[in-house]
Amino acid sequence: MYMAYGWPQVMPIEPGLCPSSQRIIYLKVINRLLLVVSPSHLELWSSSQHKVRLGKYKRDSSSIQREGENIQAVWSPDAKLIAVLFCGASVIDFHVGESNEINTAPFSFENGTVTGRHPEVHHLSPTLLGHSSIVSLELSLLSRTLFVLFSDGKLVLCSVSKRGLKQSEAIKAEKILGSGDAVCASVATDQQILALGTKRGTVELYDLAGSASLIRSVSLFDWGYTSEDTGPVSCIAWTPDNSAFAVGWKLRGLTVWSVSGCRLMSTIRQVGLSSVSSPVAKPNSDWKHEPLMAGAATIHWDEYGYRLYAVEENSSERILAFSFGKCCLSRGVSGLTYIRQVIYGEDRVLLVQSEETDELKMLHLNLPVSYISQNWPVLHVAASSDGTFLAVAGAHGLILYDIRLKKWRFFGDITQEQKIECKGLLWLGKIVVVCNYVNSSNTYELLFYPRYHLDQSSLLCKKSLLTKPIVMDVYQNYILVAYRPFDVHVFHVNLSGELTPTRNPDLQLSTVRELSIMTAKGSPASMRFVPEHFYKDYASVNQKSSQEPVRCLVLRANGELSLLDMDDGHELELTDSVELFWVTCGQSDGKENLIEEISWLDYGHRGMQVWYPSPGADPFKQEDFLQLDPDLEFDREIYPLGLLPNAGVVVGVCQRMSFSACTEFPCFEPSPQAQTILHCLLRHLLQRDKIEEALKLAQLSAEKPHFSHCLEWLLFTVFEAEISRQSSNKNRRQSPITSLVDLFWKRHAI
């Protein structure tokens, strides 16, 4: 999840030599360097904490007259070479058969091949792509697929052999995607999704892992803007982790979407759809502060996903850099908690705070300059289970923040700090667990530090790992570590002695499980323990005295969610198209856990799905285990962050913009939102005739500010259902929901 914050930063670019140079043809970030290429010159900027122009090269007028303007550029992955094209053209003839399939694909290059041999050209009827030019090429190495976009709007999917692109005859055209109005395309390598921009202003997502079928389309139509307002899509850029993508339009604006279709950020101002000030594309005095009002020509993310660089259409005088924060919940090897919702940027942490009035507010916590100036950017953030401490790691070392005392804790020895290259963070009670990369030996290890002292003398334990972990999780005294392709190790932590500065505690780590899962599904993107004791009242399972969890949820990059039994290695497929999930059972240390009746929740393009424990012999295979509750749906511009178990709410965040007469552009402000789930829990209990449990939950929730709203919601639901059945069943008994309301008010009044 990505959310914009703050004001866009303006990076001035020197003007070109002629009117045709008022555009930028290439923009890319590699190794903290930003390369900008225009038709007559190029500039190299630093894209780290401070944006500084490092160098430039300008061609003179005679060079441009003799060789032509720069029309395209390519930067080598090692950032050492820049190739610039001045002129040239190529034509490829494809024979397109019926059913949108291509039968053969001979290539014909007008300028000849490298060897000087002109390949044979086959002109096949009945249909040819003709002499339309190639607009762009997109290559997916993982799927060995090349996408060729033509100027007439056709996108051709080509397969590539293992030899790569060295020989043109090794490229075979397979099929045409889209409706013939494609203007740009971008591939998410990890997710194996193709984003296709159209002249209609929509973006179509295709599943490359399957048969390249259409997954969904996203657009601003539901927000009152049509293609007449925005124009066609001009550019698409995926975030580095492929979980979101930015879309720029030819006439106006820029928007960022999640894979599931949640609108995370938009530069286009939203107005009342039913008012006289309905969306318009022509600028006026009311819209002068809107960024990219003339359209987006080029966009590109930095290598960390903290900055989105954008160039306005027909402009090369400046680049706008939008700042973004990322959600800790997403994926990887950093822990999560439900007490604190955390978004982190390149030099700060954004905390969702719950005030005494239960109003949610966003707190910007800037990292100390003494740490972030040497270790930019922030790479990992984890909050302790009790919500009182934050662990933050940059390029080296880590620091801790005491939320109650509002104080930072550092390594006293900077030499020790520089020896830590954090690749993941977890909290084990009052112990912070660091996954450290040892550069000198190219190995990985777990380091255990007490939160009261960061120093080598206080190191509780050091555990060497097999290789780089891709997923980590912790539950009570158990730590899960997974490696590629799918090897799982579970460690048990035994702490002897009191964990205080005056004591000398001893921590021992023992391996209790080693699994190697043989599957063709790919490596996991996230894994979470499922506490076994939570199901002891629902299923006849063997209970271990140590309460060791034997199941865990597995989420893969393609959105597939499954349940892994670590006893026998069996994996049960649960659902697909999942972005996030939360294991709620046994995860809260609070006394008032209002959502303990839920096993877990997940979020994707369907919305929020709730997984309840089932009373059957196998609690994981019952039909009523999964419920898609429409009452839990957020607006499609609110992205869920996590849970507040003691309040019975799901916390989300959406973008807001504030405008000021003294600034050119608006300030982007992430705004936290709360969605209560108490009414869903009460309805779930009543459907299973658990009236006393529902009454207990209602009594625990009675003081919450949204409780009366929950009861009204329940009554509205049951009345609507009862009225619809009134004619068919005249002798109906009183609804359990109305019985609950009556019973609650009687006892509450007493």
XYZ file of C-alpha atoms in Angstrom:
750
model
C 0.000 0.000 0.000
C 1.289 3.436 -0.978
C -0.083 6.757 0.255
C 1.113 10.240 -0.762
C 1.998 12.802 1.889
C 3.353 16.341 1.954
C 3.885 18.821 -0.878
C 5.315 17.757 -4.250
C 8.953 18.720 -4.655
C 9.913 20.703 -7.777
C 13.197 19.822 -9.540
C 14.141 22.501 -12.141
C 15.441 21.253 -15.509
C 17.332 23.470 -17.958
C 15.323 24.441 -21.056
C 16.104 22.965 -24.467
C 17.509 24.663 -27.556
C 14.318 24.718 -29.629
C 10.531 24.511 -29.132
C 10.491 20.806 -29.997
C 12.817 20.215 -27.055
C 10.142 21.186 -24.532
C 9.606 17.602 -23.470
C 11.439 14.828 -21.651
C 11.887 11.593 -23.553
C 13.464 9.422 -20.831
C 13.321 9.304 -17.043
C 14.754 6.543 -14.858
C 16.236 5.908 -11.394
C 19.099 3.457 -10.781
C 21.351 3.210 -7.714
C 20.037 6.453 -6.192
C 20.680 8.327 -9.448
C 18.018 9.986 -11.613
C 18.692 10.271 -15.344
C 16.720 12.854 -17.341
C 17.023 12.928 -21.134
C 15.490 15.612 -23.368
C 15.795 16.002 -27.168
C 18.902 18.186 -26.820
C 20.555 17.395 -23.479
C 20.663 15.071 -20.470
C 21.014 15.625 -16.723
C 22.019 13.373 -13.847
C 20.504 13.998 -10.413
C 20.905 12.449 -7.007
C 17.664 10.724 -5.980
C 18.707 10.055 -2.386
C 17.677 12.127 0.613
C 18.724 15.393 -1.035
C 17.874 16.020 -4.699
C 20.969 17.620 -6.260
C 22.000 17.970 -9.906
C 25.283 16.055 -10.271
C 26.058 16.716 -13.911
C 24.701 17.568 -17.347
C 25.560 17.245 -21.032
C 24.160 19.604 -23.681
C 24.462 19.050 -27.411
C 25.168 22.066 -29.594
C 22.949 23.194 -32.452
C 25.295 21.846 -35.148
C 25.175 18.370 -33.622
C 21.386 18.428 -33.587
C 21.218 19.612 -37.224
C 23.701 16.967 -38.335
C 22.460 13.915 -36.365
C 18.947 14.854 -35.303
C 17.398 15.205 -31.856
C 17.444 12.586 -29.135
C 14.331 10.471 -29.600
C 14.944 7.606 -27.165
C 17.463 6.494 -24.550
C 18.399 3.365 -22.633
C 20.357 3.211 -19.373
C 22.329 0.079 -18.558
C 21.371 -1.709 -15.309
C 24.785 -0.991 -13.786
C 24.229 2.749 -14.462
C 27.569 3.034 -16.299
C 26.418 3.407 -19.922
C 23.737 5.537 -21.589
C 22.660 4.736 -25.161
C 20.853 7.504 -27.090
C 19.048 6.952 -30.446
C 18.864 9.752 -32.992
C 17.131 8.235 -35.968
C 16.001 4.925 -37.476
C 12.874 2.881 -38.153
C 11.748 -0.727 -38.354
C 8.749 -2.586 -39.655
C 7.437 -5.945 -38.489
C 4.810 -7.817 -40.471
C 2.540 -10.195 -38.564
C -0.064 -12.440 -40.141
C -3.125 -12.349 -37.916
C -5.547 -15.201 -38.300
C -9.049 -15.538 -37.004
C -9.899 -15.767 -33.289
C -7.340 -13.058 -32.563
C -4.458 -15.547 -32.864
C -1.263 -14.975 -34.833
C -0.080 -17.856 -36.994
C 3.429 -16.751 -37.919
C 5.683 -13.778 -37.237
C 8.500 -13.142 -39.702
C 10.496 -10.033 -38.808
C 11.686 -7.432 -41.338
C 14.059 -4.691 -40.302
C 14.398 -1.805 -42.787
C 17.847 -0.937 -41.521
C 19.041 -4.534 -41.831
C 20.398 -6.866 -39.154
C 23.685 -6.713 -37.344
C 25.156 -9.365 -39.632
C 24.092 -7.454 -42.717
C 21.812 -10.276 -43.872
C 18.312 -9.162 -44.729
C 15.838 -11.727 -43.330
C 13.150 -13.184 -45.523
C 9.842 -11.313 -45.476
C 6.509 -13.156 -45.708
C 3.413 -11.133 -46.549
C 0.479 -13.312 -45.583
C -3.205 -12.615 -46.068
C -5.959 -12.067 -45.166
C -4.945 -9.608 -42.440
C -1.716 -7.758 -41.836
C -0.728 -5.348 -39.155
C 0.369 -3.257 -42.075
C 3.106 -0.679 -41.786
C 2.209 0.688 -38.359
C 5.260 1.605 -36.338
C 6.359 0.112 -33.050
C 5.553 2.387 -30.137
C 7.172 0.455 -27.296
C 8.502 -2.937 -26.204
C 7.978 -4.592 -22.819
C 9.936 -7.715 -21.827
C 9.076 -10.099 -18.982
C 12.095 -12.307 -18.300
C 10.241 -14.441 -15.768
C 7.605 -15.573 -18.258
C 9.893 -15.136 -21.294
C 7.341 -12.894 -22.970
C 7.844 -9.866 -25.201
C 5.038 -7.344 -25.710
C 5.122 -5.307 -28.907
C 2.892 -2.238 -29.006
C 2.047 -0.754 -32.405
C 0.912 2.735 -33.273
C -2.469 1.463 -34.497
C -3.359 0.293 -30.959
C -2.578 -3.419 -31.284
C -0.535 -5.134 -28.557
C 1.104 -8.388 -29.641
C 2.193 -10.983 -27.092
C 5.324 -12.820 -28.242
C 7.058 -15.777 -26.663
C 10.835 -15.717 -26.307
C 13.067 -18.771 -26.236
C 15.605 -19.492 -23.521
C 18.272 -17.966 -25.747
C 16.682 -14.566 -25.200
C 16.494 -11.789 -27.783
C 19.805 -12.356 -29.510
C 18.146 -13.834 -32.604
C 14.929 -12.451 -34.035
C 13.745 -15.837 -35.293
C 13.590 -17.015 -31.662
C 10.701 -14.599 -31.059
C 7.269 -16.038 -31.843
C 4.069 -14.012 -31.876
C 1.245 -15.710 -30.000
C -1.823 -13.484 -29.675
C -3.183 -9.963 -29.642
C -4.354 -8.454 -26.358
C -6.869 -5.699 -25.745
C -9.489 -4.103 -27.953
C -7.173 -2.502 -30.475
C -6.939 0.865 -28.706
C -3.816 0.310 -26.585
C -1.472 3.264 -26.139
C 0.965 2.034 -23.451
C 1.749 -1.069 -21.408
C 3.749 -2.079 -18.347
C 4.501 -5.484 -16.803
C 4.555 -6.314 -13.082
C 7.224 -9.015 -12.995
C 6.510 -10.362 -9.491
C 2.742 -10.378 -9.849
C 2.877 -11.475 -13.511
C 0.271 -8.862 -14.456
C 0.208 -6.720 -17.577
C -1.263 -3.234 -17.227
C -2.573 -1.992 -20.565
C -3.495 1.684 -21.029
C -6.156 2.540 -23.605
C -7.387 5.521 -25.586
C -10.604 5.315 -23.550
C -8.713 6.360 -20.425
C -9.040 2.942 -18.757
C -6.330 0.536 -17.636
C -6.868 -3.174 -18.232
C -5.046 -5.770 -16.097
C -4.194 -9.140 -17.653
C -3.058 -12.301 -15.868
C 0.165 -13.473 -17.519
C 0.522 -16.525 -15.278
C -2.587 -18.029 -16.863
C -3.837 -17.541 -20.384
C -3.351 -13.757 -20.402
C -7.023 -13.317 -19.489
C -8.494 -9.975 -18.431
C -8.580 -9.612 -14.628
C -10.244 -6.221 -14.242
C -10.298 -2.657 -15.522
C -9.743 0.510 -13.501
C -10.676 4.063 -14.386
C -11.911 7.344 -12.934
C -15.396 6.846 -14.372
C -16.891 6.136 -10.940
C -15.421 9.396 -9.659
C -17.179 11.417 -12.322
C -14.383 11.744 -14.879
C -14.577 10.410 -18.425
C -12.048 10.143 -21.232
C -13.142 13.627 -22.365
C -11.815 14.975 -19.060
C -8.580 13.008 -18.754
C -7.861 11.966 -22.317
C -6.208 8.639 -23.120
C -3.726 6.965 -20.803
C -0.244 8.310 -21.515
C 1.992 6.303 -19.130
C 1.930 3.511 -16.534
C 4.558 2.735 -13.880
C 4.518 -0.141 -11.360
C 5.907 0.261 -7.851
C 9.126 -1.680 -7.117
C 7.212 -4.384 -5.227
C 4.505 -4.583 -7.942
C 1.690 -4.044 -5.421
C 0.473 -0.776 -6.992
C 0.792 1.180 -10.211
C 0.672 4.830 -11.224
C -1.335 6.000 -14.234
C -0.857 9.285 -16.070
C -3.327 10.730 -18.570
C -2.693 12.763 -21.687
C -4.938 15.703 -20.845
C -5.039 15.811 -17.062
C -3.811 14.207 -13.900
C -2.110 11.272 -12.246
C -3.565 8.464 -10.101
C -2.107 5.532 -8.131
C -4.076 2.281 -7.810
C -3.590 -0.900 -5.839
C -3.754 -4.219 -7.688
C -7.256 -4.796 -6.325
C -8.490 -1.487 -7.752
C -8.364 0.766 -4.677
C -7.622 4.379 -5.599
C -4.698 5.269 -3.334
C -3.800 8.723 -4.627
C -4.993 11.175 -7.268
C -3.897 14.655 -8.270
C -7.307 15.363 -9.786
C -9.550 17.308 -7.440
C -12.763 15.577 -6.482
C -15.972 17.601 -6.539
C -19.617 16.816 -5.928
C -20.870 14.723 -8.794
C -24.404 16.089 -8.526
C -23.397 19.742 -8.193
C -23.041 22.368 -10.881
C -19.263 22.201 -10.422
C -19.061 18.767 -11.978
C -15.651 17.585 -13.246
C -14.278 19.612 -16.123
C -11.053 19.268 -18.048
C -10.451 22.920 -18.915
C -8.405 24.802 -16.316
C -9.776 27.846 -14.555
C -8.929 29.889 -11.481
C -10.321 27.233 -9.136
C -7.985 24.570 -10.535
C -4.720 26.507 -10.752
C -3.148 24.557 -7.856
C -3.811 21.116 -9.283
C -0.608 19.240 -10.200
C -0.242 17.954 -13.766
C -3.257 19.925 -14.927
C -1.969 19.733 -18.503
C -1.484 15.962 -18.344
C 1.330 13.567 -17.431
C 3.942 12.823 -20.087
C 6.340 10.567 -18.145
C 6.285 8.956 -14.684
C 8.795 6.778 -12.852
C 9.180 5.395 -9.298
C 12.448 5.451 -7.444
C 14.013 2.137 -6.459
C 12.443 2.179 -2.960
C 8.946 3.366 -3.904
C 9.243 6.509 -1.784
C 9.187 8.964 -4.692
C 7.124 9.145 -7.852
C 8.710 11.398 -10.460
C 6.328 12.957 -12.987
C 6.753 15.293 -15.959
C 3.897 17.434 -17.178
C 2.854 17.196 -20.829
C 4.684 19.619 -23.172
C 7.038 20.701 -20.414
C 10.696 20.010 -19.742
C 11.422 22.840 -17.317
C 10.777 20.860 -14.153
C 10.050 17.465 -12.645
C 7.545 16.937 -9.833
C 8.532 14.459 -7.112
C 5.632 13.130 -4.999
C 6.504 11.631 -1.593
C 4.909 8.307 -0.617
C 4.673 6.250 2.522
C 4.398 2.460 2.614
C 2.367 0.277 4.934
C 4.198 -2.136 7.249
C 1.450 -4.704 6.861
C 2.164 -5.519 3.254
C 4.701 -8.311 2.939
C 8.278 -9.312 3.623
C 10.274 -9.950 6.763
C 9.099 -7.151 9.031
C 6.662 -7.919 11.824
C 3.210 -6.459 12.291
C 0.882 -5.600 15.122
C -2.721 -4.564 15.553
C -2.196 -2.045 18.331
C -0.393 0.466 16.114
C -1.047 1.137 12.453
C 2.179 2.293 10.846
C 3.061 3.889 7.514
C 6.701 4.713 6.884
C 8.355 7.098 4.476
C 11.971 7.654 3.493
C 12.800 9.652 6.639
C 9.762 9.376 8.902
C 7.081 7.179 10.410
C 3.371 7.992 10.212
C 1.446 6.612 13.198
C -2.315 6.249 13.431
C -3.144 7.471 16.933
C -6.387 6.804 18.781
C -7.307 9.768 20.961
C -9.360 9.689 24.160
C -12.421 10.544 22.095
C -11.663 7.493 19.897
C -10.935 9.850 17.039
C -8.169 8.619 14.749
C -5.360 11.010 13.901
C -2.164 10.736 11.869
C 1.083 11.587 13.659
C 4.244 12.365 11.646
C 7.292 11.097 13.529
C 10.502 12.424 11.963
C 13.573 10.271 12.502
C 16.589 11.848 14.235
C 18.855 13.613 11.771
C 21.933 12.048 13.373
C 20.685 8.605 12.318
C 18.795 9.090 9.043
C 21.445 11.363 7.475
C 23.934 8.488 7.653
C 21.537 5.597 7.057
C 18.928 6.915 4.596
C 16.358 5.605 3.735
C 14.056 3.794 6.161
C 13.843 0.142 5.091
C 12.076 -1.701 7.919
C 9.665 -0.726 10.694
C 8.043 -2.974 13.295
C 5.867 -2.108 16.298
C 5.960 -4.109 19.528
C 2.914 -6.207 20.381
C 1.984 -3.912 23.280
C 2.225 -0.869 21.019
C 4.732 0.983 23.193
C 7.890 0.678 21.079
C 8.891 1.072 17.443
C 11.948 -0.498 15.840
C 13.215 1.358 12.760
C 16.090 0.277 10.528
C 17.756 2.131 7.680
C 20.733 1.169 5.543
C 22.709 0.248 8.673
C 21.937 -0.284 12.342
C 18.571 0.347 13.955
C 16.962 2.688 16.471
C 14.112 2.229 18.942
C 11.403 4.731 19.841
C 9.582 4.742 23.168
C 6.111 6.011 22.252
C 5.108 6.780 25.852
C 8.288 8.676 26.779
C 8.773 10.046 23.231
C 12.476 9.172 23.274
C 14.822 7.497 20.797
C 17.333 4.797 21.704
C 20.521 4.385 19.651
C 23.566 2.176 19.483
C 26.167 3.830 21.680
C 28.956 2.583 19.414
C 28.651 3.716 15.799
C 31.046 0.932 14.761
C 28.565 -1.655 16.000
C 25.752 0.170 14.221
C 27.552 0.080 10.879
C 28.064 -3.697 11.170
C 24.304 -4.263 11.117
C 22.641 -4.372 7.698
C 19.042 -5.100 8.613
C 16.982 -7.280 6.257
C 14.012 -7.762 8.590
C 12.605 -6.887 12.015
C 10.430 -8.756 14.507
C 9.340 -8.231 18.091
C 9.486 -11.126 20.543
C 7.803 -9.590 23.580
C 10.318 -7.048 24.886
C 13.067 -8.344 22.607
C 13.744 -6.964 19.141
C 14.860 -9.578 16.602
C 17.057 -8.362 13.734
C 17.717 -10.320 10.562
C 21.256 -9.174 9.802
C 23.293 -9.547 6.624
C 27.022 -10.050 7.222
C 28.718 -8.561 4.192
C 32.173 -9.951 4.923
C 30.982 -13.580 4.829
C 27.841 -13.171 2.678
C 25.738 -14.832 5.391
C 22.584 -14.053 7.358
C 21.906 -14.246 11.082
C 19.311 -13.441 13.735
C 20.319 -11.017 16.475
C 18.316 -10.704 19.725
C 18.535 -7.396 21.619
C 16.575 -6.322 24.716
C 14.711 -3.124 24.080
C 16.264 -1.423 27.106
C 19.812 -1.489 25.641
C 21.228 -1.583 22.101
C 24.801 -2.767 22.447
C 26.959 -5.784 21.701
C 27.339 -6.378 25.429
C 23.558 -6.791 25.744
C 23.185 -9.184 22.795
C 21.097 -12.080 24.084
C 21.658 -14.537 21.249
C 23.007 -14.901 17.715
C 21.621 -17.532 15.329
C 23.097 -18.267 11.899
C 20.614 -18.800 9.055
C 20.934 -21.016 5.990
C 20.543 -18.194 3.496
C 18.522 -15.027 2.969
C 15.018 -15.370 4.470
C 12.052 -14.306 2.378
C 9.428 -14.511 5.139
C 9.534 -14.317 8.945
C 6.856 -14.447 11.617
C 6.642 -14.757 15.378
C 4.011 -16.065 17.789
C 4.693 -16.150 21.520
C 8.009 -18.056 21.820
C 8.091 -19.402 18.270
C 9.822 -17.873 15.247
C 9.147 -18.924 11.664
C 11.774 -18.408 8.969
C 11.181 -19.360 5.322
C 13.734 -19.545 2.515
C 13.491 -19.958 -1.244
C 12.022 -21.919 -2.897
C 9.858 -23.010 0.075
C 11.859 -24.248 3.039
C 10.481 -23.554 6.509
C 12.298 -23.579 9.844
C 10.524 -23.039 13.175
C 12.594 -22.078 16.215
C 11.607 -22.173 19.878
C 12.945 -19.413 22.138
C 13.691 -20.219 25.772
C 14.460 -17.221 27.978
C 15.942 -17.877 31.431
C 16.139 -15.088 33.941
C 14.452 -11.737 34.237
C 14.767 -9.374 31.284
C 16.022 -6.280 33.109
C 19.277 -4.265 32.991
C 20.257 -5.464 36.479
C 19.953 -9.157 35.591
C 21.878 -11.433 33.265
C 19.177 -13.229 31.222
C 20.059 -16.183 29.026
C 18.313 -16.880 25.699
C 18.531 -20.237 23.948
C 17.225 -20.995 20.460
C 16.310 -24.524 19.372
C 14.973 -25.832 16.062
C 11.632 -27.614 16.448
C 10.598 -27.968 12.783
C 12.265 -28.216 9.388
C 10.122 -28.525 6.269
C 10.851 -28.481 2.574
C 7.618 -27.931 0.667
C 7.672 -29.326 -2.860
C 5.294 -27.202 -4.896
C 5.163 -25.555 -8.283
C 3.243 -22.544 -6.972
C 6.265 -20.417 -6.209
C 7.712 -18.933 -3.042
C 5.526 -17.346 -0.349
C 5.244 -13.590 -0.030
C 3.907 -13.669 3.534
C 3.262 -16.286 6.241
C 1.546 -16.066 9.623
C 1.211 -18.586 12.436
C -2.327 -19.794 13.198
C -2.546 -20.461 16.969
C -3.585 -24.081 17.449
C -5.171 -23.687 20.874
C -7.753 -21.307 19.427
C -9.527 -24.265 17.811
C -9.487 -26.602 20.790
C -13.181 -25.948 21.413
C -14.084 -26.556 17.805
C -12.087 -29.574 16.654
C -10.572 -32.755 17.994
C -6.910 -31.998 17.398
C -3.887 -33.207 19.315
C -2.968 -30.503 21.794
C 0.688 -30.099 22.617
C 1.755 -28.954 26.033
C 3.851 -26.163 24.542
C 0.934 -24.892 22.448
C 3.203 -24.954 19.418
C 1.328 -23.744 16.331
C 1.258 -26.393 13.622
C -0.572 -24.399 10.940
C 0.186 -21.165 9.166
C -1.384 -19.052 6.444
C 0.596 -18.656 3.238
C 0.121 -15.747 0.825
C 1.856 -15.805 -2.534
C 2.686 -12.911 -4.825
C -0.168 -13.831 -7.173
C -2.698 -13.342 -4.351
C -3.367 -17.004 -3.553
C -4.084 -17.654 0.133
C -3.643 -21.162 1.515
C -3.368 -22.984 4.844
C -0.210 -25.013 5.465
C -0.229 -27.953 7.886
C 3.348 -28.165 9.138
C 2.784 -31.669 10.537
C 2.324 -33.357 7.175
C 3.229 -30.564 4.741
C -0.271 -30.534 3.249
C -1.395 -27.202 1.805
C -5.087 -26.339 1.555
C -6.095 -23.695 -0.978
C -8.501 -21.168 0.532
C -9.033 -18.270 -1.877
C -7.308 -16.054 -4.420
C -6.910 -12.365 -5.324
C -5.814 -11.453 -1.779
C -3.618 -8.437 -1.065
C -3.550 -8.476 2.740
C -4.673 -10.772 5.527
C -4.777 -10.539 9.309
C -4.656 -13.491 11.711
C -6.795 -12.260 14.582
C -7.075 -15.345 16.786
C -4.623 -15.313 19.666
C -2.851 -12.199 18.404
C -4.109 -9.707 20.973
C -2.746 -9.447 24.506
C -5.508 -7.091 25.570
C -8.170 -8.201 28.016
C -10.982 -6.896 25.829
C -10.533 -8.619 22.500
C -13.846 -7.915 20.807
C -12.934 -9.826 17.651
C -11.880 -13.146 19.161
C -14.756 -14.842 17.328
C -12.901 -14.254 14.044
C -10.135 -16.522 12.772
C -8.734 -14.086 10.262
C -9.694 -11.486 7.660
C -8.403 -10.815 4.174
C -8.678 -7.963 1.716
C -8.658 -7.990 -2.080
C -10.711 -6.801 -5.037
C -13.814 -8.498 -3.538
C -13.501 -6.396 -0.399
C -13.150 -7.741 3.149
C -13.618 -11.486 3.647
C -14.193 -12.812 7.179
C -13.126 -16.289 8.260
C -14.993 -17.588 11.314
C -14.064 -20.689 13.344
C -16.324 -23.581 12.433
C -17.837 -25.995 15.002
C -17.365 -28.996 12.701
C -14.907 -31.857 13.001
C -12.500 -29.991 10.746
C -12.734 -26.256 11.406
C -10.948 -25.351 8.191
C -13.164 -27.089 5.632
C -16.667 -26.003 6.546
C -18.715 -24.128 3.972
C -19.594 -21.370 6.412
C -15.954 -20.831 7.390
C -15.642 -17.996 4.856
C -18.114 -15.157 4.603
C -18.013 -12.176 2.269
C -19.733 -9.500 4.304
C -20.971 -6.509 2.273
C -21.348 -4.521 5.491
C -17.545 -4.494 5.841
C -16.849 -2.903 2.477
C -14.789 0.257 2.521
C -15.125 2.900 -0.136
C -12.774 2.155 -3.007
C -10.545 5.037 -1.984
C -9.981 3.725 1.567
C -7.294 1.076 2.029
C -7.378 -1.077 5.214
C -4.278 -0.957 7.420
C -5.096 -3.217 10.347
C -7.287 -3.967 13.327
C -8.032 -2.554 16.754
C -9.188 -5.680 18.644
C -10.154 -3.781 21.788
C -12.385 -1.444 19.786
C -13.755 -3.920 17.267
C -12.854 -1.769 14.257
C -10.812 -2.035 11.069
C -8.575 0.983 10.497
C -8.070 2.259 6.967
C -6.518 5.292 5.347
C -7.440 7.490 2.388
C -5.964 10.534 0.702
C -7.042 14.088 1.342
C -5.664 17.293 -0.182
C -5.451 20.705 1.455
C -5.019 23.844 -0.647
C -3.387 27.100 0.295
C -3.050 30.430 -1.497
C 0.634 30.668 -0.546
C 1.699 27.391 -2.172
C 1.611 26.356 -5.805
C 0.537 22.772 -5.169
C -1.727 21.145 -2.555
C -0.525 19.180 0.444
C -1.368 15.468 0.369
C -2.648 14.326 3.753
C -3.316 10.642 4.591
C -6.545 10.510 6.578
C -7.306 7.514 8.851
C -10.796 6.021 8.731
C -12.489 3.491 11.035
C -14.953 0.783 10.038
C -16.736 -1.023 12.866
C -17.210 -4.794 12.599
C -19.203 -5.330 15.779
C -22.488 -5.655 13.908
C -20.987 -8.440 11.788
C -19.727 -10.271 14.881
C -23.059 -9.966 16.662
C -24.937 -11.227 13.630
C -22.504 -14.150 13.324
C -23.074 -15.174 16.956
C -26.836 -14.863 16.692
C -26.938 -16.952 13.533
C -25.376 -19.746 15.580
C -27.837 -19.232 18.461
C -25.084 -17.930 20.762
C -27.282 -15.305 22.379
C -25.386 -15.184 25.693
C -22.060 -14.750 23.916
C -23.593 -12.012 21.787
C -24.944 -10.303 24.887
C -21.521 -10.446 26.540
C -19.926 -8.915 23.468
C -22.585 -6.197 23.383
C -21.953 -5.368 27.046
C -18.200 -5.121 26.449
C -18.861 -2.795 23.520
C -21.563 -0.662 25.113
C -19.210 2.217 25.939
C -17.752 2.415 22.444
C -18.852 5.526 20.519
C -20.039 3.498 17.535
C -22.050 0.923 19.508
C -25.444 2.584 19.041
C -24.728 2.767 15.339
C -24.055 -1.008 15.355
C -27.420 -1.738 16.956
C -29.191 0.503 14.467
C -27.405 -1.306 11.659
C -28.468 -4.675 13.014
C -32.082 -3.605 13.415
C -32.191 -2.165 9.930
C -30.792 -5.428 8.548
C -33.321 -7.626 10.313
C -36.299 -5.357 9.629
C -35.473 -5.265 5.950
C -35.258 -9.066 5.865
C -38.397 -9.549 7.960
C -40.520 -7.220 5.843
C -39.518 -9.083 2.695
C -40.647 -12.376 4.265
C -43.768 -10.999 5.937
C -46.197 -12.218 3.348
C -44.721 -15.723 3.131
C -44.501 -16.513 6.849
C -47.162 -14.984 9.063
C -46.361 -17.130 12.111
C -42.703 -16.185 12.285
C -40.972 -15.996 15.642
C -39.051 -13.005 16.913
C -35.659 -12.488 15.284
C -32.596 -13.288 17.422
C -31.324 -9.800 16.664
C -34.401 -8.091 18.070
C -34.253 -10.476 21.021
C -30.664 -9.417 21.638
C -31.564 -5.732 21.518
C -34.448 -6.223 23.951
C -32.322 -8.337 26.307
C -29.421 -5.906 26.202
C -31.503 -2.851 27.003
C -33.248 -4.648 29.884
C -29.973 -5.713 31.541
C -28.218 -2.465 30.734
C -31.027 -0.469 32.303
C -30.732 -2.513 35.494
